[in-house]
Amino acid sequence: MKPETDATAGTGTTTGTDTTTTATGSESDWTRPERSPGTPPRVIVIGAGVAGLSTGCYAQMSGARTRIFEKHVLPGGCCTAWSRDGYIFDYCIEWLIGTAPGNNAHQVWRELGAFDGKTMTNFDVFNKVEDEHGRTVSFYNDPDRLEAHLLEISPLDTAPIRAFTRDLRRFTRIELYPFLTAPDLRTVREKAAMLRTVLPAFRLFWRTAATPMHTFADTFQDPLLRRAFRNIFFQDPEGFPLLPYLFNMAAAHHHNAGFPQGGSLGLARSVEERYRKLGGTLTYRARAEKVLVENGRAIGIELRNGKRYFAEHVVSACDGRTTLHGLLGGRYTSPRIEKLYSDLLHRPGTLFPAVVSVFAGIRGPFGPDEAHSTTHLLSAQDAARLPGALQNSIVVQVRSRYSDGFAPPGHSVVHCTYFSDFAYWKELRSRDRKEYRARKREAADFVRAFLERRMPGLADRTEVVEVATPATTHRYTGNHDGSILAWKAFSDADDVAARLVGKDRMRLPGLSGFSMAGQWVGMGGLIRAASTGRFAAQYLCQELGLTFRAWESDGAEPWHPGKLGRLPQLDRWSAREETGS
């Protein structure tokens, strides 16, 4: 995530125009259509988000030569961070599936080098919810502790409390992480293994997937519990059933939904390092303008500067609509594609909402007794003061407790977020930049005042406040409507997207030598994004006559914040904003 306007930026040891010659071959090997005789097939990847990096890593391991082209100056897409005055503003990860050894999700991350040299932070509480009157509920990951806590809050709600914790106990005994093999390539043995996991718990899966959280939450008599259960995932995603709450809390109970040292950009940098060590080449400040097609086959890409690069296969790991209607000009479609990108894309509730992020850098500690993550339920009066807010709540996370290096020694950094309306911010930024900046200041002022009310004296210790809006997300990642997770799970898009990955093999009708990866085909979440890169590599290996191969990284150098490289800075924008220009 870059700053809102012309801030300074750099990439540390990886330059923004990197075209280093590695095992992928010389520059001329990529600028002529014909592959040099006797050389491995070439694969171009558009986008250095987690999916693009994953695709590149697995294709390199499988013997292809790859190049990744990224329009930004950093890897990771939304999985990013930026900095100011010694504070690191970690944008993306709140919890990450696969942080505990012994499961397929963890194997994917180990193959990608994402955890090399890193420790993990785990919390006993998934999230805390506090209402306007100071009543709180802590969603402990341990079912027994959670049950005792909830019964103490509301003995009258014994039945739904015990029903929820009983199901949570059952989920703690289930391990289902189908992230290793693309659906259409699974062997009989792999399918049988999945059935052995699913069938004994089929009724549990079916019932919890068919029960909306809103419906379940409304069975509580206590008004706090009715509202709190909707916000276990920090804010109410609306439309989710019980299943994902139970699945993720069970994973957290086993320390399999923790936080990796180095955070979001740290994860992206580690996978980038793995990709380079495997021999791949990554070029920054290289925006793809179109996919080159000849006789119904993708043969390369053209960049904004007019340069053309050629390959035997092209993978687009960027925004789905941009891929279909921008890079490919809308020429390759199908009823399934039309359903997703002409109907569901514009249907309310199908995309995961965009967010406003307000970071505060604080001198000294931030409320030692405060939970690492708290959803504050706001009064209507308070909520009305949050520009573009979609819900009456704000999430406060003490990010300096998640990983070392996010704040200078003796300081704290807090990340406050709320779901927001992309159209509101886009219209403001397009129509009136001064008004747009004023609304950003309103969000910053609200957070400063809100935290001061909770901890008097905190405002005087607040050294830095930075704001990123949905328009910021859209500008620097290209994600449609600034959505950070693309299609909403359990929405009408879920089944359609699943068929793109399975039945369609992440391909488009009438176009060979091309595939898509990332959350716009595989749904949101970082492990899903990483797995689509693995799947894309498996599919293209079949096409190119390669044997898919993967092995875990052996990187052991301890992680340290210096591995983030030089981060984007927000100083220029902030100085200009303070003068009102």
Short mmCIF file of N, CA, C and O in Angstrom, two decimals, residues 95 179 208-209 211-213 233 236-245 247-248 340 344 348-353 419 483-498 519-526 528:
data_model
loop_
_atom_site.label_atom_id
_atom_site.label_comp_id
_atom_site.label_asym_id
_atom_site.label_seq_id
_atom_site.Cartn_x
_atom_site.Cartn_y
_atom_site.Cartn_z
N TRP A 95 -5.49 -12.87 11.22
CA TRP A 95 -5.07 -14.22 11.59
C TRP A 95 -4.76 -14.94 10.30
O TRP A 95 -5.27 -14.60 9.25
N PHE A 179 -5.64 -27.80 0.34
CA PHE A 179 -4.92 -26.77 -0.39
C PHE A 179 -3.74 -27.29 -1.20
O PHE A 179 -2.96 -26.49 -1.72
N THR A 208 -24.25 -26.39 10.19
CA THR A 208 -23.61 -25.11 10.50
C THR A 208 -23.45 -24.24 9.26
O THR A 208 -23.41 -23.02 9.35
N ALA A 209 -23.37 -24.88 8.07
CA ALA A 209 -23.31 -24.10 6.83
C ALA A 209 -24.68 -23.56 6.44
O ALA A 209 -24.78 -22.56 5.73
N THR A 211 -27.03 -22.61 8.70
CA THR A 211 -27.57 -21.75 9.76
C THR A 211 -26.88 -20.39 9.72
O THR A 211 -25.71 -20.27 10.08
N PRO A 212 -27.57 -19.33 9.28
CA PRO A 212 -26.95 -18.00 9.27
C PRO A 212 -26.60 -17.56 10.69
O PRO A 212 -27.35 -17.82 11.64
N MET A 213 -25.46 -16.91 10.83
CA MET A 213 -25.07 -16.41 12.15
C MET A 213 -26.12 -15.45 12.71
O MET A 213 -26.41 -15.47 13.91
N PHE A 233 -15.76 -12.07 13.97
CA PHE A 233 -14.77 -11.74 12.95
C PHE A 233 -14.56 -10.23 12.88
O PHE A 233 -14.51 -9.64 11.80
N ASP A 236 -19.17 -7.37 11.35
CA ASP A 236 -20.18 -8.32 10.89
C ASP A 236 -20.09 -8.46 9.37
O ASP A 236 -20.44 -7.54 8.64
N PRO A 237 -19.63 -9.63 8.87
CA PRO A 237 -19.53 -9.80 7.41
C PRO A 237 -20.88 -9.96 6.74
O PRO A 237 -20.96 -9.89 5.51
N GLU A 238 -21.95 -10.14 7.51
CA GLU A 238 -23.32 -10.23 7.00
C GLU A 238 -23.47 -11.36 5.99
O GLU A 238 -22.87 -11.33 4.92
N GLY A 239 -24.30 -12.30 6.31
CA GLY A 239 -24.56 -13.41 5.40
C GLY A 239 -23.75 -14.65 5.69
O GLY A 239 -23.99 -15.70 5.08
N PHE A 240 -22.78 -14.58 6.60
CA PHE A 240 -21.99 -15.77 6.92
C PHE A 240 -22.82 -16.72 7.78
O PHE A 240 -23.52 -16.29 8.69
N PRO A 241 -22.67 -18.02 7.55
CA PRO A 241 -23.28 -19.00 8.45
C PRO A 241 -22.36 -19.28 9.65
O PRO A 241 -21.28 -18.69 9.76
N LEU A 242 -22.76 -20.19 10.48
CA LEU A 242 -21.97 -20.53 11.67
C LEU A 242 -20.63 -21.18 11.32
O LEU A 242 -19.64 -20.99 12.03
N LEU A 243 -20.59 -21.94 10.24
CA LEU A 243 -19.44 -22.78 9.94
C LEU A 243 -18.10 -22.05 9.97
O LEU A 243 -17.16 -22.51 10.64
N PRO A 244 -17.91 -20.93 9.26
CA PRO A 244 -16.57 -20.31 9.25
C PRO A 244 -16.13 -19.81 10.63
O PRO A 244 -14.94 -19.82 10.93
N TYR A 245 -17.08 -19.38 11.47
CA TYR A 245 -16.72 -18.95 12.82
C TYR A 245 -16.16 -20.12 13.61
O TYR A 245 -15.11 -20.01 14.26
N PHE A 247 -14.97 -22.99 12.42
CA PHE A 247 -13.75 -23.50 11.81
C PHE A 247 -12.54 -22.67 12.22
O PHE A 247 -11.49 -23.21 12.61
N ASN A 248 -12.64 -21.35 12.13
CA ASN A 248 -11.50 -20.50 12.41
C ASN A 248 -11.17 -20.43 13.89
O ASN A 248 -9.99 -20.38 14.27
N LEU A 340 -20.46 -14.05 -12.98
CA LEU A 340 -19.61 -13.44 -11.96
C LEU A 340 -19.39 -11.95 -12.21
O LEU A 340 -19.57 -11.12 -11.31
N LEU A 344 -23.07 -10.77 -10.64
CA LEU A 344 -22.75 -10.82 -9.21
C LEU A 344 -21.80 -9.71 -8.77
O LEU A 344 -21.86 -9.26 -7.63
N PRO A 348 -25.41 -6.24 -4.54
CA PRO A 348 -25.07 -5.93 -3.14
C PRO A 348 -24.85 -7.20 -2.33
O PRO A 348 -25.58 -8.19 -2.46
N GLY A 349 -23.81 -7.17 -1.48
CA GLY A 349 -23.54 -8.28 -0.59
C GLY A 349 -22.72 -9.40 -1.19
O GLY A 349 -22.47 -10.41 -0.51
N THR A 350 -22.26 -9.25 -2.44
CA THR A 350 -21.48 -10.32 -3.07
C THR A 350 -19.98 -10.12 -2.86
O THR A 350 -19.25 -11.09 -2.71
N LEU A 351 -19.52 -8.87 -2.85
CA LEU A 351 -18.12 -8.59 -2.59
C LEU A 351 -17.92 -8.35 -1.10
O LEU A 351 -18.78 -7.79 -0.41
N PHE A 352 -16.76 -8.77 -0.59
CA PHE A 352 -16.41 -8.45 0.78
C PHE A 352 -16.22 -6.94 0.89
O PHE A 352 -15.63 -6.32 0.00
N PRO A 353 -16.74 -6.31 1.95
CA PRO A 353 -16.69 -4.85 2.02
C PRO A 353 -15.27 -4.30 2.04
O PRO A 353 -14.32 -4.98 2.43
N PHE A 419 -15.77 -1.13 8.32
CA PHE A 419 -16.28 -1.35 6.97
C PHE A 419 -16.80 -0.04 6.42
O PHE A 419 -17.49 0.72 7.12
N SER A 483 -12.22 -3.74 -2.56
CA SER A 483 -12.44 -4.90 -1.71
C SER A 483 -11.12 -5.59 -1.41
O SER A 483 -10.33 -5.85 -2.31
N ILE A 484 -10.89 -5.93 -0.14
CA ILE A 484 -9.62 -6.56 0.22
C ILE A 484 -9.68 -8.08 0.15
O ILE A 484 -8.65 -8.74 0.22
N LEU A 485 -10.88 -8.66 0.03
CA LEU A 485 -11.01 -10.11 -0.01
C LEU A 485 -11.84 -10.60 -1.20
O LEU A 485 -12.22 -11.77 -1.25
N ALA A 486 -12.14 -9.71 -2.13
CA ALA A 486 -12.88 -10.08 -3.36
C ALA A 486 -14.23 -10.69 -3.02
O ALA A 486 -14.97 -10.13 -2.21
N TRP A 487 -14.56 -11.82 -3.67
CA TRP A 487 -15.88 -12.42 -3.48
C TRP A 487 -16.09 -12.83 -2.03
O TRP A 487 -15.20 -13.38 -1.39
N LYS A 488 -17.29 -12.58 -1.54
CA LYS A 488 -17.62 -12.95 -0.16
C LYS A 488 -17.94 -14.44 -0.11
O LYS A 488 -18.77 -14.94 -0.87
N ALA A 489 -17.27 -15.14 0.78
CA ALA A 489 -17.56 -16.56 0.97
C ALA A 489 -19.01 -16.74 1.38
O ALA A 489 -19.59 -15.89 2.07
N PHE A 490 -19.59 -17.85 0.94
CA PHE A 490 -20.97 -18.23 1.25
C PHE A 490 -21.99 -17.30 0.60
O PHE A 490 -23.16 -17.32 0.92
N SER A 491 -21.53 -16.47 -0.35
CA SER A 491 -22.45 -15.68 -1.15
C SER A 491 -22.78 -16.45 -2.42
O SER A 491 -22.30 -17.57 -2.65
N ASP A 492 -23.60 -15.84 -3.29
CA ASP A 492 -23.95 -16.50 -4.55
C ASP A 492 -22.73 -16.72 -5.45
O ASP A 492 -22.77 -17.53 -6.37
N ALA A 493 -21.66 -15.97 -5.18
CA ALA A 493 -20.46 -16.10 -6.02
C ALA A 493 -19.63 -17.33 -5.66
O ALA A 493 -18.79 -17.77 -6.45
N ASP A 494 -19.84 -17.88 -4.48
CA ASP A 494 -18.99 -18.95 -3.97
C ASP A 494 -18.96 -20.16 -4.91
O ASP A 494 -17.90 -20.62 -5.36
N ASP A 495 -20.12 -20.70 -5.22
CA ASP A 495 -20.19 -21.89 -6.07
C ASP A 495 -19.69 -21.62 -7.48
O ASP A 495 -19.04 -22.47 -8.11
N VAL A 496 -19.99 -20.41 -8.00
CA VAL A 496 -19.57 -20.07 -9.36
C VAL A 496 -18.05 -20.01 -9.43
O VAL A 496 -17.42 -20.55 -10.35
N ALA A 497 -17.43 -19.35 -8.44
CA ALA A 497 -15.97 -19.26 -8.42
C ALA A 497 -15.33 -20.63 -8.24
O ALA A 497 -14.28 -20.92 -8.83
N ALA A 498 -15.96 -21.50 -7.43
CA ALA A 498 -15.42 -22.85 -7.22
C ALA A 498 -15.35 -23.62 -8.53
O ALA A 498 -14.42 -24.39 -8.78
N GLN A 519 -7.55 -14.38 -5.53
CA GLN A 519 -8.82 -14.39 -4.81
C GLN A 519 -10.02 -14.14 -5.73
O GLN A 519 -11.15 -14.46 -5.36
N TRP A 520 -9.80 -13.64 -6.95
CA TRP A 520 -10.93 -13.41 -7.85
C TRP A 520 -11.37 -14.69 -8.56
O TRP A 520 -12.39 -14.70 -9.25
N VAL A 521 -10.60 -15.76 -8.38
CA VAL A 521 -11.07 -17.07 -8.84
C VAL A 521 -11.17 -18.07 -7.69
O VAL A 521 -11.98 -18.99 -7.75
N GLY A 522 -10.37 -17.90 -6.67
CA GLY A 522 -10.34 -18.87 -5.58
C GLY A 522 -10.90 -18.39 -4.27
O GLY A 522 -10.68 -19.00 -3.23
N MET A 523 -11.62 -17.26 -4.29
CA MET A 523 -12.19 -16.65 -3.09
C MET A 523 -11.09 -16.00 -2.25
O MET A 523 -9.91 -16.12 -2.52
N GLY A 524 -11.52 -15.27 -1.19
CA GLY A 524 -10.58 -14.49 -0.41
C GLY A 524 -9.85 -15.30 0.64
O GLY A 524 -10.14 -16.47 0.89
N GLY A 525 -8.88 -14.67 1.28
CA GLY A 525 -8.05 -15.32 2.28
C GLY A 525 -6.69 -15.65 1.71
O GLY A 525 -6.56 -16.09 0.56
N LEU A 526 -5.63 -15.45 2.52
CA LEU A 526 -4.28 -15.62 2.00
C LEU A 526 -3.94 -17.06 1.67
O LEU A 526 -3.26 -17.33 0.67
N ARG A 528 -5.97 -19.29 0.65
CA ARG A 528 -6.65 -19.59 -0.61
C ARG A 528 -5.91 -18.98 -1.80
O ARG A 528 -5.78 -19.60 -2.84
#
